[in-house]
Amino acid sequence: MSPTNPASPATEPTPTPGRAGRAGRAEHAGRPADLPRGAARAARTTRAARTTRADRARADRARAGRHRVGRSGRIAFVVLTAPIVIGLGIFKYVAIGWSFLLSLSDARGTIALGHWVGLDNYRTLLSDQAFRDSLLQILLFTVFIVPVTFAASLGLALLVHRIRRGRALLRTTFLVPAAVSYVAASLLWKMCLFNGLPAGIANMVGGWFGAEPVAWLQSTSPPLYWVVLVTLRLWLQVGFYMVLFLAGLQAVPKELYEAAALDGATGRRLLTGITLPMLRNTSVAVLMLLFIAAFQAFDEFYNLFNSGLSGTGTAPVQTPLVHLYNTAMGSQNYGLGSAGAFVLTALVVGVTLLQGRFTGFGRSGE
């Protein structure tokens, strides 16, 4: 054996690949190579718990933020809707309830509740010949104006629907009268179109064909005032219901027309076989709206024939609302006027429900 040289440095043991790999994996895992396995596991558990607590804290902060946002949204909703709800409650529902109580009391010249008479106001009103005549007149007006407006609106919608260019302009043009006030339109018809003077537009156009000037609103034999009423109502309403029919026509699938065209269907067969059946729901809704609007007629009848409360008795035709307005505001009999309002409301609701039953409007599957 050769002697050992004390000056030569000690030879470092070369690490084996296995130990180096384990140390690298230990350091990569976040655990020093010289830590015991149990200590490394404890360190990982501590870091996991710290991470879990941090996540929980962030979730709590997010939940608290959502709670604050939700609470702020509820407060804003209450603040914004409270004036509308309070206004509706006071000026609509409380007023309806008060009116019903007035209909059960003898309220003459006052709206204070006092002398209760029960159903006497209803019996008095139903025995009033003027009120029954007004119901008959509005019934005749409804029977005539509803189908005429329905047919005019549907025909105009069919014509506009066929037009490819300028449809939006035509739709807007016909819809503009629906935004006009009934009062303004009535005064326009009364003072400009049918004022009875030779310079009136209707008499001027008639003069071109040799016709004599006509007092449209004062003529009762024949009753030419119906021409004024019907033309005014048509001008105001046809455009609105035309838009409803246009919406229904645009919802009809084009494939139905294409399939019918392949079978040789054209013109009237397409109208009666596809268009009208597909417009059933729209037609029922339009009829219901027209009926309700006809029974609520007031502005044109009052403004065309009357210049004030004292002139309501001289009108050649009165609707129930005009008669009740004269009773309540002219005679100051608020109890009788309130009773008439509820009678008319019950009549409209009853006929509307009857119409819905016959037409099937509102049933499931419609």
Tab-separated table of C-alpha atoms in Angstrom:
chain	number	residue	atom	x	y	z
A	1	MET	CA	0.000	0.000	0.000
A	2	SER	CA	1.319	3.486	-0.773
A	3	PRO	CA	1.413	5.932	2.127
A	4	THR	CA	-1.261	8.600	2.317
A	5	ASN	CA	-0.230	12.170	1.438
A	6	PRO	CA	-1.435	14.460	4.188
A	7	ALA	CA	-1.164	17.571	1.970
A	8	SER	CA	-3.489	16.304	-0.703
A	9	PRO	CA	-7.113	17.487	-0.311
A	10	ALA	CA	-9.763	15.055	0.734
A	11	THR	CA	-11.692	13.710	-2.176
A	12	GLU	CA	-15.424	14.794	-2.139
A	13	PRO	CA	-17.772	11.935	-2.542
A	14	THR	CA	-19.614	12.162	-5.814
A	15	PRO	CA	-23.392	12.287	-5.275
A	16	THR	CA	-25.259	9.562	-6.896
A	17	PRO	CA	-27.907	10.395	-9.427
A	18	GLY	CA	-30.638	9.009	-7.180
A	19	ARG	CA	-29.827	11.351	-4.317
A	20	ALA	CA	-29.553	14.375	-6.628
A	21	GLY	CA	-32.936	13.596	-8.203
A	22	ARG	CA	-34.607	13.254	-4.832
A	23	ALA	CA	-33.092	16.522	-3.631
A	24	GLY	CA	-34.218	18.354	-6.793
A	25	ARG	CA	-37.714	17.013	-6.484
A	26	ALA	CA	-37.809	17.984	-2.828
A	27	GLU	CA	-36.687	21.547	-3.589
A	28	HIS	CA	-39.106	21.749	-6.534
A	29	ALA	CA	-41.936	20.665	-4.238
A	30	GLY	CA	-41.143	23.550	-1.908
A	31	ARG	CA	-39.487	21.406	0.755
A	32	PRO	CA	-35.782	21.691	1.495
A	33	ALA	CA	-33.900	18.513	0.807
A	34	ASP	CA	-32.717	18.192	4.352
A	35	LEU	CA	-36.236	18.526	5.932
A	36	PRO	CA	-37.893	15.399	7.108
A	37	ARG	CA	-40.912	14.194	5.206
A	38	GLY	CA	-43.318	14.954	8.106
A	39	ALA	CA	-42.110	18.548	8.364
A	40	ALA	CA	-42.614	19.087	4.649
A	41	ARG	CA	-46.130	17.716	4.875
A	42	ALA	CA	-46.875	20.068	7.775
A	43	ALA	CA	-45.561	23.032	5.772
A	44	ARG	CA	-47.772	22.162	2.825
A	45	THR	CA	-50.779	21.827	5.131
A	46	THR	CA	-50.037	25.236	6.640
A	47	ARG	CA	-49.780	26.863	3.215
A	48	ALA	CA	-53.021	25.163	2.075
A	49	ALA	CA	-54.830	26.369	5.169
A	50	ARG	CA	-53.506	29.887	4.606
A	51	THR	CA	-54.671	29.782	0.992
A	52	THR	CA	-58.096	28.472	2.033
A	53	ARG	CA	-58.468	31.271	4.570
A	54	ALA	CA	-57.493	33.837	1.941
A	55	ASP	CA	-60.008	32.413	-0.532
A	56	ARG	CA	-62.685	32.391	2.120
A	57	ALA	CA	-61.907	35.998	3.006
A	58	ARG	CA	-62.135	37.022	-0.652
A	59	ALA	CA	-65.458	35.160	-1.015
A	60	ASP	CA	-66.778	36.885	2.113
A	61	ARG	CA	-65.748	40.281	0.762
A	62	ALA	CA	-67.381	39.519	-2.588
A	63	ARG	CA	-70.552	38.326	-0.843
A	64	ALA	CA	-70.616	41.468	1.288
A	65	GLY	CA	-70.166	43.592	-1.840
A	66	ARG	CA	-73.040	41.834	-3.581
A	67	HIS	CA	-75.182	42.284	-0.494
A	68	ARG	CA	-74.424	46.014	-0.441
A	69	VAL	CA	-75.172	46.301	-4.157
A	70	GLY	CA	-78.413	44.340	-3.743
A	71	ARG	CA	-79.464	46.492	-0.813
A	72	SER	CA	-78.652	49.663	-2.735
A	73	GLY	CA	-80.670	48.361	-5.694
A	74	ARG	CA	-83.672	47.650	-3.487
A	75	ILE	CA	-83.466	51.103	-1.917
A	76	ALA	CA	-83.214	52.725	-5.356
A	77	PHE	CA	-86.192	50.650	-6.584
A	78	VAL	CA	-88.316	51.750	-3.631
A	79	VAL	CA	-87.311	55.405	-3.985
A	80	LEU	CA	-88.037	55.489	-7.726
A	81	THR	CA	-91.331	53.574	-7.663
A	82	ALA	CA	-92.781	54.990	-4.447
A	83	PRO	CA	-94.138	58.208	-6.049
A	84	ILE	CA	-95.891	56.242	-8.814
A	85	VAL	CA	-97.328	53.666	-6.433
A	86	ILE	CA	-98.519	56.336	-3.993
A	87	GLY	CA	-100.000	58.388	-6.824
A	88	LEU	CA	-101.846	55.387	-8.255
A	89	GLY	CA	-103.073	54.401	-4.831
A	90	ILE	CA	-104.438	57.850	-3.978
A	91	PHE	CA	-105.687	59.143	-7.315
A	92	LYS	CA	-106.919	55.858	-8.789
A	93	TYR	CA	-107.724	53.067	-6.372
A	94	VAL	CA	-108.771	55.261	-3.459
A	95	ALA	CA	-110.803	57.362	-5.894
A	96	ILE	CA	-112.530	54.245	-7.280
A	97	GLY	CA	-113.378	53.064	-3.777
A	98	TRP	CA	-114.644	56.515	-2.814
A	99	SER	CA	-116.757	56.677	-5.979
A	100	PHE	CA	-118.351	53.339	-5.124
A	101	LEU	CA	-119.251	54.639	-1.680
A	102	LEU	CA	-120.674	57.781	-3.265
A	103	SER	CA	-122.884	55.614	-5.508
A	104	LEU	CA	-124.488	54.252	-2.325
A	105	SER	CA	-125.181	57.664	-0.810
A	106	ASP	CA	-127.220	60.754	-1.626
A	107	ALA	CA	-124.301	62.998	-2.630
A	108	ARG	CA	-125.752	66.198	-4.107
A	109	GLY	CA	-123.385	69.124	-4.368
A	110	THR	CA	-120.757	67.383	-2.262
A	111	ILE	CA	-118.426	64.405	-2.411
A	112	ALA	CA	-118.581	63.817	1.331
A	113	LEU	CA	-120.108	60.582	2.521
A	114	GLY	CA	-123.204	61.010	4.586
A	115	HIS	CA	-126.784	60.085	3.786
A	116	TRP	CA	-126.747	56.424	2.712
A	117	VAL	CA	-129.439	55.371	0.253
A	118	GLY	CA	-128.185	51.934	-0.753
A	119	LEU	CA	-129.093	50.942	-4.314
A	120	ASP	CA	-131.574	53.777	-4.874
A	121	ASN	CA	-129.161	55.571	-7.212
A	122	TYR	CA	-128.875	52.463	-9.384
A	123	ARG	CA	-132.668	52.054	-9.543
A	124	THR	CA	-133.136	55.726	-10.366
A	125	LEU	CA	-130.540	55.600	-13.112
A	126	LEU	CA	-131.891	52.464	-14.766
A	127	SER	CA	-135.390	53.957	-14.782
A	128	ASP	CA	-134.132	57.164	-16.420
A	129	GLN	CA	-135.301	57.264	-20.042
A	130	ALA	CA	-132.435	59.565	-21.080
A	131	PHE	CA	-129.847	57.111	-19.801
A	132	ARG	CA	-131.528	54.193	-21.559
A	133	ASP	CA	-131.622	56.208	-24.776
A	134	SER	CA	-127.911	56.909	-24.462
A	135	LEU	CA	-127.240	53.180	-24.066
A	136	LEU	CA	-129.263	52.471	-27.210
A	137	GLN	CA	-127.422	55.160	-29.165
A	138	ILE	CA	-123.976	53.941	-28.140
A	139	LEU	CA	-125.023	50.386	-28.991
A	140	LEU	CA	-126.031	51.446	-32.504
A	141	PHE	CA	-122.816	53.430	-32.841
A	142	THR	CA	-120.790	50.396	-31.730
A	143	VAL	CA	-122.566	48.035	-34.125
A	144	PHE	CA	-121.660	50.330	-37.023
A	145	ILE	CA	-118.234	51.725	-36.143
A	146	VAL	CA	-116.583	48.494	-34.969
A	147	PRO	CA	-116.910	46.474	-38.226
A	148	VAL	CA	-116.170	49.539	-40.383
A	149	THR	CA	-112.985	50.349	-38.469
A	150	PHE	CA	-111.987	46.681	-38.431
A	151	ALA	CA	-112.423	46.308	-42.205
A	152	ALA	CA	-110.655	49.589	-42.982
A	153	SER	CA	-107.707	48.750	-40.723
A	154	LEU	CA	-107.332	45.235	-42.126
A	155	GLY	CA	-107.613	46.374	-45.747
A	156	LEU	CA	-105.085	49.141	-45.231
A	157	ALA	CA	-102.696	46.748	-43.503
A	158	LEU	CA	-102.933	44.301	-46.409
A	159	LEU	CA	-102.166	47.073	-48.900
A	160	VAL	CA	-99.209	48.430	-46.917
A	161	HIS	CA	-97.862	44.931	-46.337
A	162	ARG	CA	-97.622	44.371	-50.097
A	163	ILE	CA	-95.454	47.452	-50.575
A	164	ARG	CA	-91.734	46.730	-50.471
A	165	ARG	CA	-90.337	50.253	-50.648
A	166	GLY	CA	-91.571	53.058	-48.443
A	167	ARG	CA	-93.461	50.768	-46.065
A	168	ALA	CA	-92.011	52.457	-42.976
A	169	LEU	CA	-92.997	55.894	-44.290
A	170	LEU	CA	-96.556	54.800	-45.003
A	171	ARG	CA	-96.852	53.079	-41.640
A	172	THR	CA	-95.703	56.231	-39.860
A	173	THR	CA	-97.993	58.427	-41.946
A	174	PHE	CA	-101.081	56.420	-41.090
A	175	LEU	CA	-100.059	56.096	-37.432
A	176	VAL	CA	-99.585	59.836	-36.805
A	177	PRO	CA	-103.334	60.563	-36.301
A	178	ALA	CA	-103.389	58.063	-33.427
A	179	ALA	CA	-101.141	60.469	-31.494
A	180	VAL	CA	-103.544	63.396	-31.953
A	181	SER	CA	-105.769	64.327	-29.045
A	182	TYR	CA	-109.455	63.531	-29.469
A	183	VAL	CA	-110.278	67.032	-28.265
A	184	ALA	CA	-108.001	68.707	-30.818
A	185	ALA	CA	-109.283	66.496	-33.636
A	186	SER	CA	-112.903	67.181	-32.645
A	187	LEU	CA	-112.373	70.937	-32.710
A	188	LEU	CA	-110.598	70.633	-36.071
A	189	TRP	CA	-113.538	68.710	-37.534
A	190	LYS	CA	-116.027	71.139	-35.993
A	191	MET	CA	-114.424	74.462	-36.952
A	192	CYS	CA	-112.610	73.630	-40.197
A	193	LEU	CA	-113.913	70.571	-42.005
A	194	PHE	CA	-117.632	70.468	-41.137
A	195	ASN	CA	-118.402	73.927	-39.766
A	196	GLY	CA	-121.523	74.341	-41.927
A	197	LEU	CA	-120.272	77.519	-43.617
A	198	PRO	CA	-119.726	77.830	-47.378
A	199	ALA	CA	-116.021	78.333	-46.612
A	200	GLY	CA	-115.829	75.017	-44.731
A	201	ILE	CA	-113.721	72.362	-46.403
A	202	ALA	CA	-116.541	69.824	-46.747
A	203	ASN	CA	-118.957	72.404	-48.204
A	204	MET	CA	-116.232	73.823	-50.424
A	205	VAL	CA	-115.506	70.412	-51.929
A	206	GLY	CA	-119.237	69.804	-52.325
A	207	GLY	CA	-119.596	73.179	-54.086
A	208	TRP	CA	-117.171	72.035	-56.770
A	209	PHE	CA	-119.807	69.456	-57.751
A	210	GLY	CA	-122.750	71.812	-57.449
A	211	ALA	CA	-123.897	70.847	-53.951
A	212	GLU	CA	-125.418	73.389	-51.573
A	213	PRO	CA	-123.764	74.169	-48.202
A	214	VAL	CA	-124.903	71.815	-45.446
A	215	ALA	CA	-125.102	72.367	-41.684
A	216	TRP	CA	-123.484	69.059	-40.861
A	217	LEU	CA	-123.771	69.091	-37.073
A	218	GLN	CA	-127.212	70.701	-36.927
A	219	SER	CA	-128.831	68.579	-39.631
A	220	THR	CA	-131.019	65.891	-38.045
A	221	SER	CA	-133.121	64.909	-41.053
A	222	PRO	CA	-131.175	63.197	-42.427
A	223	PRO	CA	-128.775	62.853	-39.464
A	224	LEU	CA	-125.633	64.071	-41.223
A	225	TYR	CA	-123.831	64.502	-37.914
A	226	TRP	CA	-123.084	60.783	-38.072
A	227	VAL	CA	-120.856	61.484	-41.069
A	228	VAL	CA	-118.799	63.836	-38.895
A	229	LEU	CA	-118.599	61.351	-36.031
A	230	VAL	CA	-117.721	58.347	-38.180
A	231	THR	CA	-115.053	60.117	-40.257
A	232	LEU	CA	-113.461	61.562	-37.132
A	233	ARG	CA	-113.354	58.188	-35.382
A	234	LEU	CA	-111.950	56.456	-38.471
A	235	TRP	CA	-109.233	59.065	-38.945
A	236	LEU	CA	-108.144	58.711	-35.329
A	237	GLN	CA	-108.217	54.925	-35.005
A	238	VAL	CA	-107.576	53.227	-38.337
A	239	GLY	CA	-103.812	53.855	-38.301
A	240	PHE	CA	-103.328	52.351	-34.846
A	241	TYR	CA	-105.177	49.130	-35.601
A	242	MET	CA	-103.497	48.958	-39.014
A	243	VAL	CA	-100.146	48.715	-37.192
A	244	LEU	CA	-101.497	45.862	-35.074
A	245	PHE	CA	-102.577	43.978	-38.194
A	246	LEU	CA	-99.198	44.672	-39.829
A	247	ALA	CA	-97.466	43.091	-36.841
A	248	GLY	CA	-99.683	40.031	-37.230
A	249	LEU	CA	-99.022	39.833	-40.979
A	250	GLN	CA	-95.275	39.982	-40.476
A	251	ALA	CA	-95.498	37.048	-38.047
A	252	VAL	CA	-97.069	34.759	-40.678
A	253	PRO	CA	-94.376	32.319	-41.958
A	254	LYS	CA	-93.539	32.875	-45.616
A	255	GLU	CA	-93.188	29.127	-46.079
A	256	LEU	CA	-96.972	28.803	-45.853
A	257	TYR	CA	-97.467	31.127	-48.808
A	258	GLU	CA	-94.744	29.361	-50.790
A	259	ALA	CA	-96.306	25.950	-50.154
A	260	ALA	CA	-99.763	27.254	-51.087
A	261	ALA	CA	-98.365	28.832	-54.251
A	262	LEU	CA	-96.929	25.466	-55.270
A	263	ASP	CA	-100.419	24.026	-54.897
A	264	GLY	CA	-101.773	26.727	-57.182
A	265	ALA	CA	-103.432	28.938	-54.534
A	266	THR	CA	-103.513	32.647	-55.393
A	267	GLY	CA	-105.375	35.807	-54.440
A	268	ARG	CA	-108.546	35.179	-52.463
A	269	ARG	CA	-107.607	31.582	-51.622
A	270	LEU	CA	-104.402	32.800	-49.943
A	271	LEU	CA	-106.367	35.428	-48.040
A	272	THR	CA	-109.083	33.095	-46.787
A	273	GLY	CA	-106.923	30.001	-46.390
A	274	ILE	CA	-103.769	31.407	-44.789
A	275	THR	CA	-103.850	35.124	-43.982
A	276	LEU	CA	-107.141	35.416	-42.098
A	277	PRO	CA	-106.739	32.177	-40.085
A	278	MET	CA	-103.228	33.209	-39.048
A	279	LEU	CA	-104.582	36.632	-37.983
A	280	ARG	CA	-107.232	35.118	-35.724
A	281	ASN	CA	-105.701	36.157	-32.405
A	282	THR	CA	-104.884	39.627	-33.691
A	283	SER	CA	-108.411	40.021	-35.053
A	284	VAL	CA	-110.002	39.020	-31.758
A	285	ALA	CA	-107.800	41.457	-29.832
A	286	VAL	CA	-108.601	44.275	-32.263
A	287	LEU	CA	-112.335	43.594	-32.020
A	288	MET	CA	-112.158	43.663	-28.230
A	289	LEU	CA	-110.233	46.944	-28.202
A	290	LEU	CA	-112.620	48.490	-30.721
A	291	PHE	CA	-115.636	47.496	-28.665
A	292	ILE	CA	-114.215	48.970	-25.465
A	293	ALA	CA	-113.174	52.177	-27.246
A	294	ALA	CA	-116.660	52.557	-28.750
A	295	PHE	CA	-118.396	52.279	-25.386
A	296	GLN	CA	-115.931	54.791	-23.908
A	297	ALA	CA	-116.729	57.415	-26.551
A	298	PHE	CA	-116.913	60.829	-24.946
A	299	ASP	CA	-114.510	63.480	-26.278
A	300	GLU	CA	-115.762	63.741	-29.849
A	301	PHE	CA	-119.439	63.645	-28.869
A	302	TYR	CA	-119.018	66.270	-26.191
A	303	ASN	CA	-116.761	68.655	-28.131
A	304	LEU	CA	-118.670	68.425	-31.398
A	305	PHE	CA	-122.130	69.146	-30.009
A	306	ASN	CA	-121.587	71.089	-26.799
A	307	SER	CA	-119.959	74.379	-25.973
A	308	GLY	CA	-120.389	73.992	-22.222
A	309	LEU	CA	-122.274	72.216	-19.461
A	310	SER	CA	-125.454	74.103	-20.269
A	311	GLY	CA	-125.500	72.817	-23.851
A	312	THR	CA	-125.428	69.099	-23.176
A	313	GLY	CA	-129.209	68.777	-23.355
A	314	THR	CA	-129.379	70.185	-26.884
A	315	ALA	CA	-127.046	67.584	-28.436
A	316	PRO	CA	-128.824	65.380	-31.010
A	317	VAL	CA	-126.991	62.320	-29.706
A	318	GLN	CA	-125.471	61.523	-26.330
A	319	THR	CA	-123.307	58.665	-25.160
A	320	PRO	CA	-123.644	57.248	-21.651
A	321	LEU	CA	-120.437	59.008	-20.578
A	322	VAL	CA	-121.741	62.361	-21.815
A	323	HIS	CA	-125.010	61.815	-19.966
A	324	LEU	CA	-123.192	60.846	-16.760
A	325	TYR	CA	-120.835	63.810	-17.080
A	326	ASN	CA	-123.832	66.121	-17.390
A	327	THR	CA	-125.450	64.461	-14.391
A	328	ALA	CA	-122.399	64.677	-12.151
A	329	MET	CA	-120.868	67.988	-13.242
A	330	GLY	CA	-123.969	69.796	-14.456
A	331	SER	CA	-126.567	68.738	-11.892
A	332	GLN	CA	-123.949	68.170	-9.167
A	333	ASN	CA	-125.460	64.774	-8.394
A	334	TYR	CA	-122.272	62.856	-7.723
A	335	GLY	CA	-124.013	59.841	-6.234
A	336	LEU	CA	-126.106	59.232	-9.353
A	337	GLY	CA	-123.119	59.888	-11.616
A	338	SER	CA	-120.971	57.418	-9.696
A	339	ALA	CA	-123.674	54.772	-9.921
A	340	GLY	CA	-123.849	55.270	-13.685
A	341	ALA	CA	-120.083	54.878	-13.980
A	342	PHE	CA	-120.212	51.483	-12.288
A	343	VAL	CA	-123.206	50.392	-14.376
A	344	LEU	CA	-121.348	51.254	-17.559
A	345	THR	CA	-118.191	49.519	-16.316
A	346	ALA	CA	-120.131	46.366	-15.506
A	347	LEU	CA	-121.726	46.464	-18.960
A	348	VAL	CA	-118.374	46.793	-20.747
A	349	VAL	CA	-116.754	44.049	-18.657
A	350	GLY	CA	-119.711	41.707	-19.156
A	351	VAL	CA	-119.843	42.108	-22.932
A	352	THR	CA	-116.055	41.812	-23.161
A	353	LEU	CA	-116.103	38.539	-21.239
A	354	LEU	CA	-118.957	37.311	-23.411
A	355	GLN	CA	-117.021	38.188	-26.539
A	356	GLY	CA	-113.937	36.428	-25.187
A	357	ARG	CA	-115.988	33.319	-24.469
A	358	PHE	CA	-117.373	33.150	-28.000
A	359	THR	CA	-114.058	33.891	-29.705
A	360	GLY	CA	-111.939	31.770	-27.387
A	361	PHE	CA	-109.625	34.674	-26.571
A	362	GLY	CA	-107.321	33.940	-23.615
A	363	ARG	CA	-107.826	30.168	-23.539
A	364	SER	CA	-104.829	27.907	-23.043
A	365	GLY	CA	-103.203	26.957	-26.279
A	366	GLU	CA	-104.247	30.136	-28.061
